[in-house]
PDB file of C-alpha atoms in Angstrom:
ATOM      1  CA  UNK S   1       0.000   0.000   0.000  1.00 54.00           C
ATOM      2  CA  UNK S   2       2.791   2.417   0.887  1.00 61.00           C
ATOM      3  CA  UNK S   3       4.586   1.542  -2.373  1.00 54.00           C
ATOM      4  CA  UNK S   4       1.452   2.384  -4.373  1.00 51.00           C
ATOM      5  CA  UNK S   5       1.051   5.703  -2.573  1.00 57.00           C
ATOM      6  CA  UNK S   6       4.708   6.475  -3.205  1.00 60.00           C
ATOM      7  CA  UNK S   7       4.332   5.809  -6.937  1.00 64.00           C
ATOM      8  CA  UNK S   8       1.247   8.011  -7.174  1.00 61.00           C
ATOM      9  CA  UNK S   9       3.023  10.818  -5.291  1.00 66.00           C
ATOM     10  CA  UNK S  10       5.971  10.529  -7.669  1.00 75.00           C
ATOM     11  CA  UNK S  11       3.654  10.767 -10.693  1.00 77.00           C
ATOM     12  CA  UNK S  12       1.965  13.795  -9.186  1.00 78.00           C
ATOM     13  CA  UNK S  13       5.237  15.648  -8.664  1.00 85.00           C
ATOM     14  CA  UNK S  14       6.366  14.793 -12.209  1.00 85.00           C
ATOM     15  CA  UNK S  15       3.065  16.132 -13.538  1.00 82.00           C
ATOM     16  CA  UNK S  16       3.391  19.336 -11.503  1.00 87.00           C
ATOM     17  CA  UNK S  17       6.978  19.798 -12.665  1.00 88.00           C
ATOM     18  CA  UNK S  18       6.154  19.250 -16.342  1.00 88.00           C
ATOM     19  CA  UNK S  19       3.175  21.594 -16.147  1.00 89.00           C
ATOM     20  CA  UNK S  20       5.252  24.249 -14.392  1.00 91.00           C
ATOM     21  CA  UNK S  21       7.898  24.167 -17.121  1.00 93.00           C
ATOM     22  CA  UNK S  22       5.225  24.484 -19.796  1.00 90.00           C
ATOM     23  CA  UNK S  23       3.519  27.417 -18.051  1.00 92.00           C
ATOM     24  CA  UNK S  24       6.854  29.183 -17.498  1.00 94.00           C
ATOM     25  CA  UNK S  25       7.528  29.017 -21.237  1.00 94.00           C
ATOM     26  CA  UNK S  26       4.071  30.428 -21.929  1.00 94.00           C
ATOM     27  CA  UNK S  27       4.605  33.132 -19.310  1.00 94.00           C
ATOM     28  CA  UNK S  28       7.861  34.163 -20.967  1.00 95.00           C
ATOM     29  CA  UNK S  29       5.957  34.716 -24.219  1.00 94.00           C
ATOM     30  CA  UNK S  30       2.815  36.362 -22.799  1.00 94.00           C
ATOM     31  CA  UNK S  31       3.950  38.249 -19.674  1.00 95.00           C
ATOM     32  CA  UNK S  32       3.318  41.620 -21.357  1.00 96.00           C
ATOM     33  CA  UNK S  33      -0.385  40.864 -21.764  1.00 95.00           C
ATOM     34  CA  UNK S  34      -0.715  39.689 -18.176  1.00 96.00           C
ATOM     35  CA  UNK S  35       1.152  42.727 -16.850  1.00 97.00           C
ATOM     36  CA  UNK S  36      -0.992  45.108 -18.902  1.00 97.00           C
ATOM     37  CA  UNK S  37      -4.150  43.466 -17.582  1.00 96.00           C
ATOM     38  CA  UNK S  38      -2.971  43.690 -13.978  1.00 96.00           C
ATOM     39  CA  UNK S  39      -1.935  47.341 -14.400  1.00 96.00           C
ATOM     40  CA  UNK S  40      -5.416  48.146 -15.681  1.00 97.00           C
ATOM     41  CA  UNK S  41      -6.894  46.562 -12.554  1.00 95.00           C
ATOM     42  CA  UNK S  42      -5.034  49.235 -10.607  1.00 93.00           C
ATOM     43  CA  UNK S  43      -6.218  51.939 -13.025  1.00 94.00           C
ATOM     44  CA  UNK S  44      -9.785  50.757 -12.537  1.00 95.00           C
ATOM     45  CA  UNK S  45      -9.374  50.967  -8.766  1.00 92.00           C
ATOM     46  CA  UNK S  46      -7.856  54.422  -9.135  1.00 91.00           C
ATOM     47  CA  UNK S  47     -10.819  55.578 -11.229  1.00 93.00           C
ATOM     48  CA  UNK S  48     -13.280  54.231  -8.665  1.00 92.00           C
ATOM     49  CA  UNK S  49     -11.378  56.057  -5.947  1.00 89.00           C
ATOM     50  CA  UNK S  50     -11.445  59.269  -7.954  1.00 90.00           C
ATOM     51  CA  UNK S  51     -15.200  59.252  -8.533  1.00 92.00           C
ATOM     52  CA  UNK S  52     -15.685  58.939  -4.776  1.00 91.00           C
ATOM     53  CA  UNK S  53     -14.347  62.494  -4.430  1.00 90.00           C
ATOM     54  CA  UNK S  54     -17.117  63.628  -6.807  1.00 91.00           C
ATOM     55  CA  UNK S  55     -19.899  61.740  -5.053  1.00 91.00           C
ATOM     56  CA  UNK S  56     -22.628  63.794  -3.398  1.00 90.00           C
ATOM     57  CA  UNK S  57     -24.991  61.897  -1.080  1.00 91.00           C
ATOM     58  CA  UNK S  58     -28.708  62.210  -1.483  1.00 87.00           C
ATOM     59  CA  UNK S  59     -31.969  60.297  -1.194  1.00 88.00           C
ATOM     60  CA  UNK S  60     -31.855  56.850  -2.778  1.00 88.00           C
ATOM     61  CA  UNK S  61     -33.518  56.685  -6.176  1.00 91.00           C
ATOM     62  CA  UNK S  62     -36.758  54.803  -6.698  1.00 93.00           C
ATOM     63  CA  UNK S  63     -35.823  51.235  -7.592  1.00 95.00           C
ATOM     64  CA  UNK S  64     -37.979  48.239  -8.447  1.00 95.00           C
ATOM     65  CA  UNK S  65     -35.456  45.864  -6.895  1.00 95.00           C
ATOM     66  CA  UNK S  66     -35.628  47.635  -3.543  1.00 94.00           C
ATOM     67  CA  UNK S  67     -39.411  47.354  -3.712  1.00 94.00           C
ATOM     68  CA  UNK S  68     -39.593  43.654  -4.616  1.00 94.00           C
ATOM     69  CA  UNK S  69     -36.664  42.201  -2.640  1.00 94.00           C
ATOM     70  CA  UNK S  70     -36.495  42.188   1.153  1.00 93.00           C
ATOM     71  CA  UNK S  71     -33.679  44.359   2.461  1.00 92.00           C
ATOM     72  CA  UNK S  72     -30.854  42.368   4.033  1.00 90.00           C
ATOM     73  CA  UNK S  73     -29.832  45.192   6.338  1.00 86.00           C
ATOM     74  CA  UNK S  74     -26.440  46.539   7.227  1.00 85.00           C
ATOM     75  CA  UNK S  75     -25.654  43.642   9.575  1.00 87.00           C
ATOM     76  CA  UNK S  76     -26.145  41.063   6.773  1.00 88.00           C
ATOM     77  CA  UNK S  77     -24.441  42.935   3.979  1.00 84.00           C
ATOM     78  CA  UNK S  78     -21.555  40.458   4.212  1.00 88.00           C
ATOM     79  CA  UNK S  79     -23.690  37.726   2.611  1.00 93.00           C
ATOM     80  CA  UNK S  80     -23.296  39.043  -0.936  1.00 92.00           C
ATOM     81  CA  UNK S  81     -19.570  39.570  -0.412  1.00 92.00           C
ATOM     82  CA  UNK S  82     -19.254  35.987   0.829  1.00 94.00           C
ATOM     83  CA  UNK S  83     -20.941  34.642  -2.307  1.00 95.00           C
ATOM     84  CA  UNK S  84     -18.722  36.789  -4.525  1.00 95.00           C
ATOM     85  CA  UNK S  85     -15.596  35.630  -2.680  1.00 95.00           C
ATOM     86  CA  UNK S  86     -16.670  32.025  -3.210  1.00 96.00           C
ATOM     87  CA  UNK S  87     -17.095  32.607  -6.963  1.00 96.00           C
ATOM     88  CA  UNK S  88     -13.754  34.409  -7.217  1.00 96.00           C
ATOM     89  CA  UNK S  89     -11.700  31.856  -5.293  1.00 97.00           C
ATOM     90  CA  UNK S  90     -13.382  28.892  -6.978  1.00 96.00           C
ATOM     91  CA  UNK S  91     -12.483  30.196 -10.418  1.00 96.00           C
ATOM     92  CA  UNK S  92      -8.894  31.005  -9.432  1.00 96.00           C
ATOM     93  CA  UNK S  93      -8.387  27.507  -8.024  1.00 95.00           C
ATOM     94  CA  UNK S  94      -9.965  25.914 -11.088  1.00 94.00           C
ATOM     95  CA  UNK S  95      -7.703  27.909 -13.416  1.00 94.00           C
ATOM     96  CA  UNK S  96      -4.678  26.250 -11.760  1.00 93.00           C
ATOM     97  CA  UNK S  97      -6.080  22.710 -11.852  1.00 89.00           C
ATOM     98  CA  UNK S  98      -3.880  21.670 -14.847  1.00 88.00           C
ATOM     99  CA  UNK S  99      -0.929  21.592 -12.450  1.00 88.00           C
ATOM    100  CA  UNK S 100      -2.470  18.681 -10.529  1.00 84.00           C
ATOM    101  CA  UNK S 101      -5.209  16.848 -12.423  1.00 82.00           C
ATOM    102  CA  UNK S 102      -4.827  14.652 -15.483  1.00 77.00           C
ATOM    103  CA  UNK S 103      -8.053  15.790 -17.183  1.00 74.00           C
ATOM    104  CA  UNK S 104      -7.138  19.279 -18.388  1.00 79.00           C
ATOM    105  CA  UNK S 105      -8.192  21.343 -21.379  1.00 83.00           C
ATOM    106  CA  UNK S 106      -6.556  24.690 -20.669  1.00 89.00           C
ATOM    107  CA  UNK S 107      -3.224  26.369 -20.115  1.00 92.00           C
ATOM    108  CA  UNK S 108      -3.374  28.648 -17.087  1.00 94.00           C
ATOM    109  CA  UNK S 109      -1.333  31.512 -18.554  1.00 95.00           C
ATOM    110  CA  UNK S 110      -3.318  31.595 -21.808  1.00 94.00           C
ATOM    111  CA  UNK S 111      -6.601  31.390 -19.932  1.00 95.00           C
ATOM    112  CA  UNK S 112      -5.773  34.386 -17.739  1.00 96.00           C
ATOM    113  CA  UNK S 113      -4.655  36.403 -20.777  1.00 96.00           C
ATOM    114  CA  UNK S 114      -8.115  35.818 -22.171  1.00 96.00           C
ATOM    115  CA  UNK S 115      -9.901  36.576 -18.888  1.00 97.00           C
ATOM    116  CA  UNK S 116      -7.962  39.814 -18.361  1.00 97.00           C
ATOM    117  CA  UNK S 117      -8.844  40.935 -21.896  1.00 97.00           C
ATOM    118  CA  UNK S 118     -12.537  40.520 -21.046  1.00 97.00           C
ATOM    119  CA  UNK S 119     -12.157  42.318 -17.725  1.00 97.00           C
ATOM    120  CA  UNK S 120     -10.232  45.258 -19.185  1.00 97.00           C
ATOM    121  CA  UNK S 121     -12.813  45.847 -21.921  1.00 97.00           C
ATOM    122  CA  UNK S 122     -15.730  45.735 -19.473  1.00 97.00           C
ATOM    123  CA  UNK S 123     -13.985  47.900 -16.886  1.00 97.00           C
ATOM    124  CA  UNK S 124     -13.087  50.492 -19.520  1.00 97.00           C
ATOM    125  CA  UNK S 125     -16.770  50.823 -20.418  1.00 97.00           C
ATOM    126  CA  UNK S 126     -17.638  50.932 -16.723  1.00 97.00           C
ATOM    127  CA  UNK S 127     -15.256  53.838 -16.057  1.00 97.00           C
ATOM    128  CA  UNK S 128     -16.780  55.857 -18.894  1.00 96.00           C
ATOM    129  CA  UNK S 129     -20.281  55.160 -17.590  1.00 96.00           C
ATOM    130  CA  UNK S 130     -19.922  56.039 -13.908  1.00 94.00           C
ATOM    131  CA  UNK S 131     -17.922  59.197 -14.700  1.00 95.00           C
ATOM    132  CA  UNK S 132     -20.638  60.352 -17.104  1.00 94.00           C
ATOM    133  CA  UNK S 133     -23.269  60.664 -14.362  1.00 91.00           C
ATOM    134  CA  UNK S 134     -22.766  60.360 -10.598  1.00 89.00           C
ATOM    135  CA  UNK S 135     -25.793  58.874  -8.883  1.00 92.00           C
ATOM    136  CA  UNK S 136     -26.372  59.067  -5.110  1.00 93.00           C
ATOM    137  CA  UNK S 137     -25.104  55.790  -3.708  1.00 92.00           C
ATOM    138  CA  UNK S 138     -27.751  53.482  -2.184  1.00 93.00           C
ATOM    139  CA  UNK S 139     -25.271  51.770   0.129  1.00 92.00           C
ATOM    140  CA  UNK S 140     -25.479  52.555   3.839  1.00 91.00           C
ATOM    141  CA  UNK S 141     -22.109  54.290   4.059  1.00 90.00           C
ATOM    142  CA  UNK S 142     -22.955  56.443   0.990  1.00 92.00           C
ATOM    143  CA  UNK S 143     -26.118  58.013   2.407  1.00 91.00           C
ATOM    144  CA  UNK S 144     -26.540  61.452   3.914  1.00 88.00           C
ATOM    145  CA  UNK S 145     -25.091  61.750   7.401  1.00 85.00           C
ATOM    146  CA  UNK S 146     -22.331  59.171   6.827  1.00 88.00           C
ATOM    147  CA  UNK S 147     -18.726  60.306   7.196  1.00 86.00           C
ATOM    148  CA  UNK S 148     -17.730  58.046   4.286  1.00 87.00           C
ATOM    149  CA  UNK S 149     -20.290  59.440   1.838  1.00 88.00           C
ATOM    150  CA  UNK S 150     -17.926  62.187   0.644  1.00 87.00           C
ATOM    151  CA  UNK S 151     -14.163  62.050   0.780  1.00 86.00           C
ATOM    152  CA  UNK S 152     -12.295  65.155   1.940  1.00 84.00           C
ATOM    153  CA  UNK S 153     -10.039  66.897  -0.537  1.00 84.00           C
ATOM    154  CA  UNK S 154      -6.799  64.860  -0.849  1.00 81.00           C
ATOM    155  CA  UNK S 155      -3.768  66.388   0.804  1.00 79.00           C
ATOM    156  CA  UNK S 156      -1.312  64.834  -1.651  1.00 79.00           C
ATOM    157  CA  UNK S 157      -1.194  62.911  -4.916  1.00 80.00           C
ATOM    158  CA  UNK S 158       0.133  59.895  -3.026  1.00 79.00           C
ATOM    159  CA  UNK S 159      -3.112  59.700  -1.057  1.00 77.00           C
ATOM    160  CA  UNK S 160      -5.024  59.257  -4.304  1.00 76.00           C
ATOM    161  CA  UNK S 161      -2.558  56.840  -5.868  1.00 81.00           C
ATOM    162  CA  UNK S 162      -2.596  54.493  -2.878  1.00 78.00           C
ATOM    163  CA  UNK S 163      -6.451  54.248  -3.148  1.00 74.00           C
ATOM    164  CA  UNK S 164      -6.604  53.233   0.521  1.00 70.00           C
ATOM    165  CA  UNK S 165      -6.707  49.514  -0.323  1.00 67.00           C
ATOM    166  CA  UNK S 166      -8.725  47.534   0.720  1.00 63.00           C
ATOM    167  CA  UNK S 167     -10.894  49.941   2.731  1.00 66.00           C
ATOM    168  CA  UNK S 168     -11.191  52.344  -0.197  1.00 63.00           C
ATOM    169  CA  UNK S 169     -12.488  49.511  -2.382  1.00 69.00           C
ATOM    170  CA  UNK S 170     -14.991  48.149   0.138  1.00 76.00           C
ATOM    171  CA  UNK S 171     -16.378  51.561   1.079  1.00 84.00           C
ATOM    172  CA  UNK S 172     -16.418  53.299  -2.284  1.00 87.00           C
ATOM    173  CA  UNK S 173     -19.275  55.480  -3.511  1.00 91.00           C
ATOM    174  CA  UNK S 174     -20.278  56.767  -6.933  1.00 90.00           C
ATOM    175  CA  UNK S 175     -18.983  53.904  -9.099  1.00 92.00           C
ATOM    176  CA  UNK S 176     -22.404  52.397  -9.708  1.00 93.00           C
ATOM    177  CA  UNK S 177     -23.238  51.747 -13.354  1.00 92.00           C
ATOM    178  CA  UNK S 178     -22.438  49.015 -13.868  1.00 92.00           C
ATOM    179  CA  UNK S 179     -21.599  46.542 -11.092  1.00 94.00           C
ATOM    180  CA  UNK S 180     -17.957  45.492 -10.866  1.00 94.00           C
ATOM    181  CA  UNK S 181     -18.898  42.381  -8.884  1.00 95.00           C
ATOM    182  CA  UNK S 182     -21.103  41.296 -11.781  1.00 96.00           C
ATOM    183  CA  UNK S 183     -18.277  41.900 -14.266  1.00 97.00           C
ATOM    184  CA  UNK S 184     -15.995  39.443 -12.498  1.00 97.00           C
ATOM    185  CA  UNK S 185     -18.746  36.913 -11.813  1.00 97.00           C
ATOM    186  CA  UNK S 186     -20.070  36.850 -15.377  1.00 97.00           C
ATOM    187  CA  UNK S 187     -16.618  36.733 -16.974  1.00 98.00           C
ATOM    188  CA  UNK S 188     -15.623  33.822 -14.739  1.00 97.00           C
ATOM    189  CA  UNK S 189     -18.818  31.868 -15.330  1.00 97.00           C
ATOM    190  CA  UNK S 190     -18.767  32.411 -19.093  1.00 96.00           C
ATOM    191  CA  UNK S 191     -15.141  31.251 -19.190  1.00 96.00           C
ATOM    192  CA  UNK S 192     -15.958  28.086 -17.282  1.00 95.00           C
ATOM    193  CA  UNK S 193     -19.008  27.595 -19.498  1.00 94.00           C
ATOM    194  CA  UNK S 194     -16.651  27.330 -22.469  1.00 93.00           C
ATOM    195  CA  UNK S 195     -13.658  25.513 -21.011  1.00 92.00           C
ATOM    196  CA  UNK S 196     -15.076  23.662 -18.006  1.00 90.00           C
ATOM    197  CA  UNK S 197     -15.767  19.937 -18.244  1.00 86.00           C
ATOM    198  CA  UNK S 198     -18.458  19.421 -15.601  1.00 90.00           C
ATOM    199  CA  UNK S 199     -21.953  20.211 -16.846  1.00 91.00           C
ATOM    200  CA  UNK S 200     -23.397  20.159 -13.321  1.00 94.00           C
ATOM    201  CA  UNK S 201     -20.875  22.762 -12.154  1.00 93.00           C
ATOM    202  CA  UNK S 202     -21.699  24.987 -15.133  1.00 94.00           C
ATOM    203  CA  UNK S 203     -25.387  24.899 -14.216  1.00 95.00           C
ATOM    204  CA  UNK S 204     -24.630  25.584 -10.551  1.00 96.00           C
ATOM    205  CA  UNK S 205     -22.333  28.472 -11.499  1.00 96.00           C
ATOM    206  CA  UNK S 206     -25.072  30.243 -13.457  1.00 96.00           C
ATOM    207  CA  UNK S 207     -27.503  29.693 -10.600  1.00 97.00           C
ATOM    208  CA  UNK S 208     -25.041  31.186  -8.094  1.00 97.00           C
ATOM    209  CA  UNK S 209     -24.524  34.261 -10.300  1.00 97.00           C
ATOM    210  CA  UNK S 210     -28.297  34.824 -10.398  1.00 97.00           C
ATOM    211  CA  UNK S 211     -28.368  34.594  -6.583  1.00 96.00           C
ATOM    212  CA  UNK S 212     -25.407  36.984  -6.468  1.00 96.00           C
ATOM    213  CA  UNK S 213     -27.368  39.496  -8.572  1.00 97.00           C
ATOM    214  CA  UNK S 214     -30.325  39.403  -6.196  1.00 96.00           C
ATOM    215  CA  UNK S 215     -28.102  39.696  -3.120  1.00 96.00           C
ATOM    216  CA  UNK S 216     -26.330  42.768  -4.497  1.00 96.00           C
ATOM    217  CA  UNK S 217     -29.651  44.563  -4.892  1.00 96.00           C
ATOM    218  CA  UNK S 218     -31.086  43.243  -1.606  1.00 95.00           C
ATOM    219  CA  UNK S 219     -28.040  44.528   0.283  1.00 94.00           C
ATOM    220  CA  UNK S 220     -28.473  47.944  -1.434  1.00 94.00           C
ATOM    221  CA  UNK S 221     -24.935  47.968  -2.752  1.00 93.00           C
ATOM    222  CA  UNK S 222     -26.197  48.773  -6.238  1.00 95.00           C
ATOM    223  CA  UNK S 223     -29.362  49.812  -7.952  1.00 96.00           C
ATOM    224  CA  UNK S 224     -31.152  47.225 -10.071  1.00 96.00           C
ATOM    225  CA  UNK S 225     -30.085  49.071 -13.228  1.00 96.00           C
ATOM    226  CA  UNK S 226     -26.418  48.499 -12.303  1.00 96.00           C
ATOM    227  CA  UNK S 227     -26.970  44.740 -12.272  1.00 97.00           C
ATOM    228  CA  UNK S 228     -29.218  44.636 -15.355  1.00 97.00           C
ATOM    229  CA  UNK S 229     -26.782  46.666 -17.462  1.00 97.00           C
ATOM    230  CA  UNK S 230     -23.946  44.387 -16.333  1.00 97.00           C
ATOM    231  CA  UNK S 231     -25.836  41.281 -17.471  1.00 97.00           C
ATOM    232  CA  UNK S 232     -26.179  42.283 -21.105  1.00 96.00           C
ATOM    233  CA  UNK S 233     -23.043  44.444 -21.391  1.00 97.00           C
ATOM    234  CA  UNK S 234     -20.606  41.852 -20.067  1.00 97.00           C
ATOM    235  CA  UNK S 235     -22.158  39.035 -22.086  1.00 96.00           C
ATOM    236  CA  UNK S 236     -22.013  41.074 -25.285  1.00 97.00           C
ATOM    237  CA  UNK S 237     -18.432  42.208 -24.665  1.00 97.00           C
ATOM    238  CA  UNK S 238     -17.248  38.664 -23.958  1.00 96.00           C
ATOM    239  CA  UNK S 239     -19.101  37.345 -26.999  1.00 95.00           C
ATOM    240  CA  UNK S 240     -17.517  39.785 -29.461  1.00 95.00           C
ATOM    241  CA  UNK S 241     -14.002  39.808 -27.989  1.00 95.00           C
ATOM    242  CA  UNK S 242     -13.963  36.013 -27.752  1.00 94.00           C
ATOM    243  CA  UNK S 243     -14.546  35.848 -31.515  1.00 92.00           C
ATOM    244  CA  UNK S 244     -11.567  38.137 -32.166  1.00 91.00           C
ATOM    245  CA  UNK S 245      -9.063  36.424 -29.886  1.00 90.00           C
ATOM    246  CA  UNK S 246      -7.180  33.339 -31.079  1.00 87.00           C
ATOM    247  CA  UNK S 247      -8.651  30.155 -29.704  1.00 87.00           C
ATOM    248  CA  UNK S 248      -6.826  28.322 -26.933  1.00 85.00           C
ATOM    249  CA  UNK S 249      -4.883  25.271 -28.175  1.00 84.00           C
ATOM    250  CA  UNK S 250      -6.546  21.904 -27.711  1.00 74.00           C
ATOM    251  CA  UNK S 251      -4.695  19.995 -25.030  1.00 75.00           C
ATOM    252  CA  UNK S 252      -6.005  16.644 -26.222  1.00 65.00           C
ATOM    253  CA  UNK S 253      -3.494  16.832 -29.085  1.00 58.00           C
ATOM    254  CA  UNK S 254      -0.576  17.038 -26.662  1.00 53.00           C
ATOM    255  CA  UNK S 255       1.503  19.830 -25.138  1.00 44.00           C
ATOM    256  CA  UNK S 256       4.859  18.968 -26.648  1.00 42.00           C
ATOM    257  CA  UNK S 257       4.562  21.648 -29.336  1.00 44.00           C
ATOM    258  CA  UNK S 258       4.706  24.320 -26.657  1.00 47.00           C
ATOM    259  CA  UNK S 259       8.065  23.211 -25.333  1.00 43.00           C
ATOM    260  CA  UNK S 260      11.112  24.359 -27.312  1.00 42.00           C
ATOM    261  CA  UNK S 261      13.153  21.393 -28.527  1.00 39.00           C
ATOM    262  CA  UNK S 262      16.787  21.341 -27.537  1.00 40.00           C
ATOM    263  CA  UNK S 263      19.549  20.710 -30.047  1.00 43.00           C
ATOM    264  CA  UNK S 264      20.397  17.362 -28.472  1.00 44.00           C
ATOM    265  CA  UNK S 265      16.796  16.164 -28.566  1.00 42.00           C
ATOM    266  CA  UNK S 266      16.526  17.019 -32.262  1.00 45.00           C
ATOM    267  CA  UNK S 267      19.801  15.184 -33.000  1.00 43.00           C
ATOM    268  CA  UNK S 268      18.669  12.064 -31.153  1.00 44.00           C
ATOM    269  CA  UNK S 269      15.356  12.088 -32.971  1.00 49.00           C
ATOM    270  CA  UNK S 270      17.046  12.403 -36.362  1.00 45.00           C
ATOM    271  CA  UNK S 271      19.480   9.579 -35.561  1.00 43.00           C
ATOM    272  CA  UNK S 272      16.599   7.375 -34.495  1.00 44.00           C
ATOM    273  CA  UNK S 273      14.845   7.991 -37.825  1.00 45.00           C
ATOM    274  CA  UNK S 274      18.038   7.255 -39.779  1.00 37.00           C
ATOM    275  CA  UNK S 275      18.529   3.951 -37.952  1.00 37.00           C
ATOM    276  CA  UNK S 276      15.013   2.948 -38.958  1.00 43.00           C
ATOM    277  CA  UNK S 277      15.663   3.782 -42.585  1.00 43.00           C
ATOM    278  CA  UNK S 278      13.637   6.987 -42.532  1.00 48.00           C
ATOM    279  CA  UNK S 279      15.308  10.241 -43.477  1.00 44.00           C
ATOM    280  CA  UNK S 280      12.754  12.213 -41.558  1.00 44.00           C
ATOM    281  CA  UNK S 281      12.138  14.466 -44.523  1.00 45.00           C
ATOM    282  CA  UNK S 282       8.376  14.994 -44.891  1.00 43.00           C
ATOM    283  CA  UNK S 283       8.871  15.676 -48.619  1.00 42.00           C
ATOM    284  CA  UNK S 284      10.318  12.184 -49.078  1.00 44.00           C
ATOM    285  CA  UNK S 285       7.143  10.402 -47.970  1.00 42.00           C
ATOM    286  CA  UNK S 286       6.332   8.885 -51.364  1.00 42.00           C
ATOM    287  CA  UNK S 287       4.140   5.862 -51.913  1.00 45.00           C
ATOM    288  CA  UNK S 288       6.183   2.717 -52.459  1.00 45.00           C
ATOM    289  CA  UNK S 289       4.253  -0.416 -53.384  1.00 45.00           C
ATOM    290  CA  UNK S 290       6.133  -3.770 -53.642  1.00 46.00           C
ATOM    291  CA  UNK S 291       5.100  -5.802 -56.701  1.00 44.00           C
ATOM    292  CA  UNK S 292       6.841  -9.064 -57.791  1.00 46.00           C
ATOM    293  CA  UNK S 293      10.149  -8.052 -56.317  1.00 44.00           C
ATOM    294  CA  UNK S 294       9.925  -4.565 -57.691  1.00 44.00           C
ATOM    295  CA  UNK S 295       9.100  -1.275 -56.077  1.00 43.00           C
ATOM    296  CA  UNK S 296       7.010   1.279 -57.891  1.00 43.00           C
ATOM    297  CA  UNK S 297       8.353   4.722 -57.042  1.00 43.00           C
ATOM    298  CA  UNK S 298       6.749   7.794 -58.581  1.00 43.00           C
ATOM    299  CA  UNK S 299       5.528   5.710 -61.495  1.00 42.00           C
ATOM    300  CA  UNK S 300       9.038   4.347 -62.290  1.00 43.00           C
ATOM    301  CA  UNK S 301      10.125   0.708 -61.902  1.00 42.00           C
ATOM    302  CA  UNK S 302      13.161   0.078 -59.725  1.00 41.00           C
ATOM    303  CA  UNK S 303      14.724  -3.425 -59.421  1.00 43.00           C
ATOM    304  CA  UNK S 304      15.629  -4.482 -55.919  1.00 37.00           C
ATOM    305  CA  UNK S 305      18.074  -7.195 -54.998  1.00 40.00           C
ATOM    306  CA  UNK S 306      16.858 -10.015 -52.834  1.00 40.00           C
ATOM    307  CA  UNK S 307      13.284  -9.849 -54.105  1.00 36.00           C
ATOM    308  CA  UNK S 308      10.593 -12.352 -53.303  1.00 37.00           C
ATOM    309  CA  UNK S 309      10.907 -14.163 -56.672  1.00 41.00           C
ATOM    310  CA  UNK S 310      14.418 -15.306 -55.767  1.00 40.00           C
ATOM    311  CA  UNK S 311      16.302 -13.042 -58.163  1.00 34.00           C
TER     312      UNK S 311
END
């Protein structure tokens, strides 16, 4: 039993090592795209911080979601954040599953390049939208009488650039249309819808996102319009950008083409082909049909010694 466990552990480490080498090679080729996507995440946070300085508290707007859904209250506002955290962490862990599991269809680096492209496009549209019109925030800390509803004038540029993470993100105001939580949730679920293998998980993921939408409105973190606009905007953006991006390579055909061949490995492969009587030249793959001790080659007859007729 211990020998079997030891063999399985050895296979696991070999799999992790091979996958790590492959992903490092992909990272070396695509690190610029990943870095650009991560930098824009900071720019998005900076923009959300900046609109908070422009926010002016006021009475909450009339909203059909507030009328139909029971209000969670300030003491239960954590429920929607808990659901979002579950969606976020689940997707991140799944994106790294090729390092461990045998059944894998994706490369982690290429997947995150794709995901960040979706996020950047949606967040760019979001920045334009919430800077166009500042609505009074419906959240509890954004209402009149709250000290967090309006930020005091910054004393230095550094105060703005640091964006007071994570408190500045959790207690922001003014960045409403459209919901950033819905951007991440929908991008993650649509990505798993395309590259995930478990149908049951895909169905559960869509159900959880619907629950997430209702919880966001019930906790008064966003107006209903913020969630509705996110639903069709994010889906449309992902649909059109996904058609423009190159498709991820199919892992069922093998991952060897991603690894650069060394000079020694090419030499060994060529020697192996020569020993087997194959030059390895794909242009030399002509049809040779033996017939009565002769070989037909390109329509010409060539006599071969030691043929089957005893000649």
